[in-house]
XYZ file of C-alpha atoms in Angstrom:
617
model
C 6.459 1.846 3.775
C 9.405 0.804 2.226
C 11.595 3.306 1.969
C 14.515 1.456 1.677
C 16.913 3.056 -1.646
C 19.477 0.081 -1.715
C 21.078 -0.961 -5.255
C 18.845 -2.805 -7.188
C 21.753 -5.278 -7.400
C 24.001 -5.588 -10.088
C 26.345 -3.526 -12.579
C 23.178 -2.626 -15.026
C 21.532 -0.781 -13.249
C 21.627 2.552 -16.365
C 20.914 2.175 -19.434
C 20.299 -1.213 -19.109
C 16.849 -1.929 -18.568
C 14.931 -4.162 -16.207
C 14.964 -7.928 -17.111
C 11.756 -11.004 -16.130
C 13.048 -13.195 -14.133
C 12.190 -16.176 -16.609
C 14.609 -14.473 -19.250
C 18.117 -14.150 -17.589
C 17.029 -17.908 -15.294
C 17.005 -19.463 -19.118
C 19.805 -17.193 -21.009
C 22.189 -18.373 -18.230
C 20.715 -22.269 -17.847
C 21.263 -22.858 -22.028
C 25.304 -22.488 -21.307
C 27.720 -24.737 -21.449
C 29.577 -25.604 -18.252
C 32.414 -24.480 -19.992
C 30.994 -20.762 -20.270
C 28.950 -20.827 -17.713
C 32.849 -20.438 -15.572
C 34.104 -17.128 -17.684
C 30.160 -15.940 -17.152
C 31.119 -14.172 -13.755
C 33.829 -12.065 -15.279
C 31.919 -11.337 -18.975
C 29.011 -9.730 -16.520
C 31.886 -7.006 -14.972
C 32.311 -3.990 -18.047
C 28.673 -4.636 -19.534
C 26.953 -2.101 -18.384
C 29.935 0.393 -19.104
C 29.894 -0.183 -22.794
C 26.011 0.339 -23.488
C 24.513 2.043 -25.716
C 21.020 3.319 -25.826
C 18.948 4.032 -29.286
C 16.398 6.745 -30.403
C 14.107 3.243 -30.943
C 14.906 2.636 -26.992
C 16.874 -0.325 -27.682
C 20.296 -1.339 -25.970
C 23.027 -2.586 -27.386
C 26.302 -3.444 -26.212
C 29.115 -4.163 -28.499
C 31.335 -7.418 -28.332
C 34.542 -6.901 -29.721
C 33.638 -6.619 -33.923
C 31.208 -9.942 -34.832
C 29.397 -10.015 -30.747
C 26.528 -7.337 -30.684
C 23.861 -8.034 -27.833
C 20.316 -5.764 -27.700
C 18.184 -6.025 -25.920
C 14.109 -3.904 -27.028
C 12.263 -4.064 -23.871
C 8.086 -4.380 -24.463
C 6.102 -0.907 -23.682
C 6.512 -1.202 -19.771
C 10.488 -0.718 -20.508
C 10.968 -4.417 -19.315
C 12.789 -7.514 -21.703
C 9.914 -10.063 -20.728
C 10.998 -12.017 -24.041
C 13.627 -14.068 -24.860
C 13.279 -12.560 -28.744
C 13.608 -9.819 -27.188
C 17.555 -9.339 -26.069
C 19.658 -11.043 -29.918
C 22.779 -11.309 -29.657
C 24.632 -11.558 -33.970
C 26.987 -14.486 -33.367
C 27.140 -17.133 -34.493
C 26.680 -19.683 -31.330
C 23.289 -17.046 -29.950
C 20.861 -17.291 -28.042
C 22.641 -20.353 -26.548
C 26.389 -17.678 -25.983
C 27.668 -15.991 -23.347
C 27.563 -12.639 -24.654
C 23.952 -13.068 -24.732
C 23.669 -13.828 -21.009
C 26.725 -11.639 -19.276
C 23.692 -8.326 -20.498
C 21.669 -9.764 -19.648
C 22.947 -10.108 -16.056
C 23.945 -6.773 -15.707
C 20.885 -5.918 -16.155
C 18.457 -5.132 -13.040
C 15.999 -7.791 -12.540
C 12.394 -6.324 -13.071
C 9.927 -6.100 -10.086
C 7.030 -9.177 -9.589
C 4.082 -8.336 -9.666
C 4.159 -9.508 -5.357
C 7.455 -7.504 -4.445
C 6.853 -4.780 -2.500
C 3.645 -5.588 -1.186
C 5.660 -8.679 0.543
C 6.461 -8.136 3.672
C 9.598 -9.843 6.113
C 8.323 -12.208 8.465
C 9.191 -12.774 11.743
C 10.725 -16.698 12.532
C 9.092 -18.131 15.663
C 11.395 -19.164 18.776
C 12.483 -22.362 16.935
C 13.051 -25.525 19.048
C 16.885 -26.460 19.499
C 16.945 -29.192 17.818
C 16.600 -29.003 13.644
C 19.375 -32.224 12.812
C 15.752 -34.666 11.715
C 13.990 -35.110 8.327
C 12.721 -31.948 6.774
C 8.224 -31.782 7.688
C 10.220 -32.748 11.523
C 12.428 -30.102 11.068
C 9.331 -27.209 9.261
C 7.835 -27.914 12.723
C 10.278 -27.236 14.706
C 12.109 -24.140 13.168
C 8.590 -22.858 12.094
C 5.979 -23.833 14.874
C 3.928 -25.229 11.696
C 2.470 -27.530 13.180
C 0.289 -25.800 15.249
C 0.238 -22.195 13.562
C -0.544 -23.695 10.384
C -4.234 -23.051 9.446
C -6.865 -22.392 6.797
C -4.645 -22.513 3.529
C -3.680 -26.010 2.508
C -1.332 -26.602 0.147
C -1.792 -28.096 -4.099
C 1.576 -30.123 -4.943
C 2.061 -27.908 -7.246
C 3.219 -25.691 -5.432
C 4.523 -27.914 -2.527
C 7.184 -28.433 -5.280
C 7.680 -25.539 -6.142
C 8.355 -24.433 -2.578
C 10.951 -27.304 -1.835
C 12.867 -26.494 -5.072
C 13.493 -23.478 -4.185
C 13.812 -24.363 -0.273
C 16.828 -26.574 -2.309
C 17.932 -23.765 -3.889
C 17.571 -20.841 -1.751
C 20.097 -23.234 0.754
C 22.758 -23.798 -1.998
C 23.560 -19.972 -2.395
C 23.461 -19.739 1.894
C 26.433 -22.590 0.930
C 27.189 -20.759 -1.637
C 27.688 -17.756 0.821
C 28.912 -14.076 -1.242
C 32.576 -15.170 -2.713
C 30.456 -17.376 -4.264
C 27.134 -16.774 -5.429
C 28.278 -15.214 -8.509
C 25.798 -15.674 -12.152
C 24.590 -19.021 -11.647
C 24.119 -19.014 -8.447
C 22.122 -16.261 -8.846
C 19.907 -18.000 -11.627
C 19.301 -20.649 -10.710
C 17.792 -18.425 -7.878
C 15.376 -16.453 -10.192
C 14.444 -20.165 -11.570
C 13.035 -21.561 -8.716
C 11.459 -17.905 -7.662
C 9.562 -18.011 -11.693
C 8.371 -21.326 -10.013
C 7.043 -20.529 -6.835
C 5.071 -17.600 -8.890
C 3.568 -19.733 -11.609
C 2.679 -22.313 -8.895
C 0.584 -19.036 -6.966
C 3.541 -18.450 -4.723
C 3.877 -14.252 -5.175
C 4.990 -14.712 -1.772
C 7.771 -17.612 -2.172
C 8.674 -15.200 -5.466
C 9.572 -12.342 -4.291
C 11.814 -13.160 -1.283
C 14.392 -15.392 -3.984
C 14.021 -12.060 -6.076
C 15.576 -9.477 -2.271
C 17.945 -12.688 -1.764
C 19.567 -12.375 -6.401
C 19.302 -7.507 -4.898
C 21.347 -8.274 -1.600
C 24.169 -10.626 -3.299
C 24.525 -8.557 -7.019
C 24.797 -5.590 -4.282
C 27.920 -7.223 -2.107
C 28.862 -8.603 -4.667
C 29.608 -4.933 -6.485
C 30.480 -3.873 -2.710
C 27.393 -1.694 -3.050
C 28.261 1.754 -0.492
C 24.125 0.838 0.373
C 24.569 -2.373 0.343
C 24.384 -4.217 4.144
C 24.950 -7.315 5.418
C 22.462 -7.701 8.159
C 19.763 -7.246 5.549
C 20.983 -9.529 3.370
C 21.050 -11.758 6.230
C 17.294 -10.938 7.031
C 16.386 -11.897 3.669
C 18.497 -15.134 3.638
C 16.217 -15.622 6.799
C 13.019 -14.649 4.916
C 13.544 -16.985 2.155
C 14.709 -19.834 4.064
C 11.830 -19.522 6.850
C 8.784 -19.202 3.738
C 10.550 -21.706 1.876
C 10.752 -25.052 4.374
C 7.601 -24.448 5.228
C 6.046 -24.609 2.403
C 8.003 -27.576 0.940
C 6.050 -29.192 4.279
C 3.015 -28.684 2.717
C 1.662 -26.899 5.235
C 1.112 -22.893 5.659
C -1.105 -20.292 7.787
C -3.326 -18.197 6.612
C -1.341 -14.745 4.148
C 1.928 -17.094 3.565
C 1.883 -18.147 0.095
C 1.153 -14.493 -0.838
C -1.152 -11.929 -2.789
C 0.121 -11.346 -6.532
C -1.958 -7.724 -6.442
C -3.583 -5.842 -3.547
C -7.271 -6.611 -3.122
C -9.494 -3.745 -2.513
C -12.422 -4.337 -0.669
C -15.384 -1.674 -0.048
C -15.122 1.057 2.944
C -18.309 2.970 2.696
C -18.714 6.327 3.416
C -14.812 7.958 4.656
C -13.782 10.615 7.502
C -10.144 11.045 7.598
C -7.446 13.198 8.275
C -4.263 13.840 7.342
C -1.307 12.988 9.984
C 2.071 13.459 7.765
C 4.075 12.979 5.147
C 6.696 9.577 4.033
C 9.169 10.182 1.063
C 9.263 6.575 -0.645
C 12.253 5.348 -2.113
C 12.601 1.744 -3.796
C 15.432 -0.460 -4.089
C 14.498 -0.717 -8.770
C 13.663 2.976 -9.033
C 10.598 3.444 -7.794
C 9.749 7.176 -6.232
C 6.494 9.037 -4.660
C 5.450 9.641 -1.546
C 3.020 8.095 1.213
C 0.844 10.824 2.954
C -0.962 9.128 6.623
C -4.475 9.320 7.472
C -6.471 8.268 10.320
C -10.527 7.848 9.676
C -11.993 9.545 13.348
C -12.368 5.319 14.345
C -8.934 5.786 14.701
C -8.173 2.947 11.948
C -4.956 4.537 10.266
C -5.709 4.771 5.851
C -2.420 5.685 3.867
C -2.482 7.757 -0.026
C 0.311 6.797 -1.505
C 1.406 7.904 -4.741
C 4.240 6.414 -6.194
C 5.830 5.544 -10.720
C 8.615 4.776 -11.618
C 12.225 8.573 -10.992
C 13.555 7.549 -7.596
C 15.230 10.699 -5.867
C 13.814 12.462 -7.678
C 10.247 12.279 -7.882
C 9.440 11.410 -4.807
C 11.304 14.419 -3.613
C 8.244 15.880 -5.825
C 5.539 14.027 -5.462
C 5.382 15.796 -1.857
C 3.278 17.901 -3.914
C 1.615 16.532 -6.146
C -1.083 16.744 -6.793
C -3.731 13.719 -4.575
C -5.662 10.823 -6.801
C -8.637 10.308 -5.574
C -11.310 10.511 -6.280
C -11.477 14.329 -7.625
C -9.982 15.759 -4.807
C -8.085 18.973 -6.001
C -6.221 19.270 -3.567
C -1.740 17.585 -2.984
C -0.347 15.590 -0.261
C 0.212 18.872 1.598
C -2.004 20.054 1.676
C -3.928 16.691 2.769
C -2.026 15.838 5.161
C -2.847 18.849 7.153
C -6.648 19.312 5.723
C -8.669 16.318 5.857
C -11.085 14.213 3.057
C -14.000 12.870 3.665
C -14.552 9.900 1.068
C -17.971 8.029 -0.626
C -17.798 4.361 -1.694
C -14.111 4.314 0.129
C -11.719 0.846 -1.086
C -9.938 -0.603 0.834
C -6.563 -2.226 0.572
C -6.266 -4.781 4.154
C -2.740 -2.185 4.860
C -4.944 1.233 5.091
C -4.497 2.056 1.646
C -7.433 4.419 -0.107
C -7.862 2.974 -3.436
C -8.939 5.279 -6.468
C -11.280 3.253 -7.781
C -13.800 4.967 -10.921
C -16.454 5.294 -8.185
C -15.184 6.505 -5.709
C -16.035 10.671 -4.371
C -13.304 12.184 -2.032
C -14.299 16.223 -0.481
C -11.434 17.985 0.761
C -12.282 19.552 4.920
C -11.043 20.776 6.953
C -7.790 19.199 9.063
C -7.135 18.934 12.707
C -4.349 19.918 15.332
C -2.289 16.885 16.214
C -3.779 16.366 19.854
C -7.560 17.017 18.841
C -10.124 14.577 18.099
C -9.810 11.161 17.115
C -4.961 12.850 16.335
C -5.022 12.287 20.705
C -5.687 8.957 20.911
C -1.536 8.332 19.287
C -0.474 9.980 22.402
C -2.021 9.094 24.752
C -0.396 6.688 26.715
C 3.722 7.058 26.881
C 5.570 4.848 23.831
C 6.533 1.486 25.988
C 3.002 0.402 26.192
C 2.175 2.162 22.465
C 5.032 -0.260 20.946
C 4.336 -3.289 22.986
C 0.565 -3.176 21.967
C 1.724 -3.747 18.869
C 1.556 -6.908 16.789
C 4.329 -9.562 16.932
C 4.256 -10.784 13.434
C 5.025 -6.608 11.537
C 7.768 -6.507 10.213
C 6.791 -2.064 9.317
C 5.443 -1.085 12.756
C 2.182 1.473 13.173
C 2.515 5.018 13.996
C 2.915 6.634 16.979
C 3.190 9.527 18.468
C 4.915 11.126 21.985
C 6.218 14.079 23.476
C 9.584 14.336 24.374
C 12.929 16.649 26.044
C 15.781 16.772 23.653
C 18.599 15.360 25.818
C 21.245 15.643 23.098
C 22.905 14.829 19.955
C 24.947 10.742 19.848
C 25.452 10.543 16.336
C 23.272 11.058 13.842
C 20.669 10.095 16.204
C 18.970 12.658 18.815
C 18.392 11.556 22.531
C 15.303 11.865 23.833
C 13.103 10.984 27.267
C 9.911 10.815 27.047
C 8.372 14.162 29.522
C 6.553 10.863 31.820
C 8.542 10.327 35.277
C 9.996 7.356 35.072
C 10.654 7.110 31.457
C 13.782 5.955 29.476
C 16.258 7.228 26.818
C 14.460 7.511 23.609
C 16.620 7.705 20.731
C 15.000 9.725 17.354
C 17.154 8.073 13.689
C 16.718 9.309 10.283
C 13.677 7.784 9.087
C 15.801 7.621 5.757
C 19.276 9.118 5.731
C 19.450 10.433 1.349
C 21.558 13.365 1.899
C 19.258 14.980 -1.051
C 16.302 14.151 1.748
C 15.535 16.386 4.942
C 15.821 13.954 7.548
C 18.796 13.893 8.809
C 19.331 18.068 8.148
C 16.094 18.472 10.577
C 17.561 16.079 13.139
C 21.085 17.588 13.211
C 18.880 20.850 14.498
C 16.448 20.153 17.391
C 19.541 17.982 18.541
C 21.484 21.415 18.027
C 18.470 22.577 20.389
C 19.366 19.964 24.211
C 16.147 21.676 26.794
C 13.507 21.958 23.809
C 10.683 19.847 24.206
C 7.951 18.493 21.093
C 6.278 15.919 20.189
C 7.476 13.655 17.851
C 4.694 11.556 15.536
C 6.401 8.133 13.826
C 7.599 4.363 13.545
C 9.350 3.165 16.570
C 12.227 0.934 15.344
C 11.942 -3.364 16.217
C 15.662 -3.661 15.060
C 17.347 -1.696 16.966
C 17.010 -1.317 21.335
C 14.172 2.526 22.304
C 14.671 3.573 18.747
C 11.844 6.052 17.290
C 12.220 7.490 13.717
C 10.214 10.272 13.289
C 8.044 11.404 10.362
C 7.260 14.511 11.689
C 7.234 17.045 14.328
C 5.320 19.955 15.526
C 5.161 21.817 19.729
C 4.230 20.468 22.685
C 0.837 22.531 23.719
C 2.153 24.476 26.234
C 5.497 24.538 25.668
C 7.057 27.188 26.835
C 10.658 25.818 24.980
C 9.188 23.669 21.525
C 8.777 24.449 17.987
C 6.890 28.187 16.429
C 6.158 26.630 13.500
C 4.362 28.471 10.855
C 0.280 28.990 11.429
C 0.103 27.172 7.242
C 2.171 24.347 9.026
C -0.789 23.203 11.051
C 1.581 22.178 13.917
C 3.720 20.031 12.278
C 6.609 19.398 10.372
C 6.394 16.749 7.662
C 10.602 16.276 8.377
C 10.665 14.136 4.535
C 9.425 17.602 2.809
C 10.291 20.282 5.694
C 13.133 22.035 6.260
C 13.808 23.117 10.281
C 15.022 27.537 10.221
C 16.271 29.426 12.970
C 12.744 30.871 13.342
C 11.195 27.761 14.329
C 13.394 27.284 17.947
C 12.786 29.566 20.760
C 16.010 31.827 20.747
C 16.487 31.557 25.305
C 18.922 29.538 24.004
C 20.313 29.137 27.198
C 16.778 28.384 29.344
C 16.517 25.308 27.733
C 19.912 23.711 28.013
C 18.930 24.547 31.753
C 16.324 23.111 31.704
C 17.503 18.948 31.435
C 20.644 16.823 32.852
C 24.167 16.007 30.497
C 23.927 13.343 27.420
C 23.721 10.107 28.768
C 24.679 7.336 27.872
C 21.456 4.268 28.225
C 21.474 0.780 28.632
C 21.600 -1.092 25.817
C 20.080 -4.480 26.451
C 20.177 -5.678 22.815
C 23.932 -3.891 22.330
C 25.540 -5.208 26.068
C 24.569 -9.119 25.077
C 26.621 -11.257 23.818
C 24.628 -12.506 20.795
C 26.326 -9.690 18.759
C 28.400 -13.215 18.014
C 26.021 -15.350 16.996
C 24.201 -12.541 14.289
C 28.158 -11.879 13.308
C 28.856 -16.128 12.419
C 25.202 -16.469 10.964
C 26.237 -12.566 9.102
C 30.156 -14.138 7.840
C 27.569 -17.632 6.875
C 26.018 -15.056 4.162
C 30.082 -13.743 3.569
C 31.236 -16.333 3.037
C 29.499 -19.426 2.454
C 29.754 -22.671 4.211
C 32.529 -22.980 4.559
C 33.222 -19.508 6.473
C 31.148 -20.979 8.785
C 32.787 -24.607 9.363
C 36.138 -22.411 9.599
C 34.866 -20.652 12.604
C 34.469 -23.298 14.423
C 38.354 -24.302 14.445
C 40.350 -23.092 17.426
C 39.247 -21.564 20.512
C 36.334 -19.505 19.289
C 32.816 -21.470 19.523
C 33.589 -22.467 23.378
C 34.343 -18.766 23.983
C 31.320 -17.243 22.103
C 28.815 -20.472 24.257
C 30.132 -19.904 26.778
C 29.407 -15.998 26.249
C 25.606 -17.408 25.606
C 24.861 -19.256 28.320
C 26.855 -17.061 31.562
C 24.512 -14.709 29.838
C 21.022 -17.084 30.400
C 21.076 -17.439 27.120
C 21.358 -21.711 25.535
C 19.304 -22.746 23.081
C 21.874 -19.941 21.616
C 24.170 -21.168 21.958
C 23.544 -25.046 21.409
C 21.972 -24.092 18.318
C 25.262 -22.151 17.326
C 27.137 -24.929 18.687
C 24.475 -26.729 15.454
C 24.899 -25.064 12.840
C 29.342 -25.035 13.366
C 29.665 -27.971 13.755
C 26.981 -29.336 10.298
C 29.950 -26.894 8.780
C 32.154 -28.601 9.660
C 30.422 -32.334 8.853
C 31.505 -33.548 5.079
C 31.359 -36.909 4.811
C 33.520 -38.529 2.343
C 33.667 -42.747 0.675
C 35.623 -44.448 0.145
C 37.436 -42.696 -2.406
C 37.590 -39.285 -1.046
C 33.936 -38.405 -2.679
C 31.367 -36.080 -0.744
C 29.151 -38.845 0.552
C 26.555 -35.907 1.032
C 27.329 -32.831 -0.897
C 23.624 -31.693 0.073
C 23.009 -28.001 1.713
C 19.593 -29.211 3.194
C 21.242 -30.199 5.998
C 23.109 -26.958 6.886
C 20.523 -24.174 5.805
C 18.137 -25.795 8.405
C 21.004 -25.399 10.605
C 21.440 -21.811 10.262
C 17.681 -21.081 9.867
C 17.231 -22.428 13.639
C 19.751 -19.816 14.416
C 18.666 -17.081 12.506
C 15.189 -17.557 13.716
C 16.394 -17.793 17.517
C 18.538 -15.244 17.112
C 15.680 -12.489 15.426
C 13.224 -14.241 18.358
C 15.327 -13.270 21.589
C 16.184 -10.143 19.092
C 12.876 -8.934 19.129
C 12.809 -9.542 22.918
C 16.074 -7.366 24.111
C 13.935 -4.114 21.900
C 11.189 -4.521 23.435
C 11.964 -4.896 26.512
C 14.603 -1.946 26.321
C 11.465 0.775 25.555
C 10.156 -0.327 29.896
């Protein structure tokens, strides 16, 4: 379940309504070359001048004679060109209209919430070939593409999206303004029409990341934008090669299938915040056979909605209980419908009856805490980007920044880090972890999701006492032995009173070995992120001087020979600008550069994933 609170990107995140990608793309395309050069400057300040009228329309004034008015439809989104009008003489091909549309947030696609990030396989060392061969080398398409044949229209749409993504990558954040974003949105819309919703969703995430980075949003992370570019190029490149693995095209809406009769038990609640203003809750459930399910309630409303939804009624088959009760109770569901991700649907034929819950470690929940965390992480499928829940019993060692250092209650267990599942200060995740960190020696049962981007890091959703342990949490009986860290607030009365005995039980905090932080792969990551921030020119600058030799030497000493070769190929390609006899660029395409960047990024993702997995052992 995504819990991202990052900015939607773009300055128009206040009064301005969301705009369909194709509407903005068309407005920018209709501008003359001279006006396109002025577009980025015109966008600045549009949101500050927005005024909402009684009829829900929003107006922005440009001087005396130009007023742009947006009239969104019933969904609150501007979905047609005639819903954005300007009073100037050049309308609708005017700079004013395009600027206001460019300042507005980008509306979600139907697949946006469902598209999972892809984890590319380790590529071969030389992507500098023809596109089809490069797709096979970088993406492993020859062996993985099974069961899904693309149409000619889909291949053309994917190729167009690849080209727009390659140009966007070559431009980087510094030059990735409204025109570059519009080209990506145009290609994304074409991909949607061709039946490639997953590729469209990947493109929208890149555009939002570019907007947030250019606006210097506090929630923007360069690493996230780098990952978004990697996913987009990976998806578009594989689709453009003419073949795709199962599920790569994506689905527009979740398909629910009949699940028969189910008995499920609550595990915990998790606040949900989307990048587009949606908020709510997801309650995680476990079936009697160990299958994982969830019931979610996510609607527009952002943080306020996420905070309040934890106690909202469960809209499932007439069940009379709220999410707080479901997280500690259970349901008997007749005529259940289930999505591939395990979400329970609320169709007309669904009937749900509340049943009593089970404590952690009892009944089907016992399997969650029956094996070491390292074993559970190793058993997770490599292609999953949002891993499942795992449970473990740990002893608190101490604090390390905003993390809690813990060690499993098994001999020889490594040092683990508990990090906030969501850092938003209005949610109690971080505050609860600070209280736990201040009680060294405390033993507790943790249920959370491993962070596969960081060494031995678990993001806990709920905690509870360890049965039979003397120095453990003391929770109220009505909590049924668990505290949801996103909703419940731990107080002093919930901790054992013998603080001195707790401290005496453990050794002082010690930093464990971090194979990811200690490896020289950070140099490759910095090179890739420099390319995203500054574009091709930034990578070309990195190719000059002594830095490339130092990078290659450090990688080879650590045994990362392929990473050294791929980084060298990337910097060489970035600096390759052949010109004809008249000084003009002989090859202005960013295609080869994008393949080189994707090869290095795919290899880095696979190598870091391996190091993270090793950190749990």
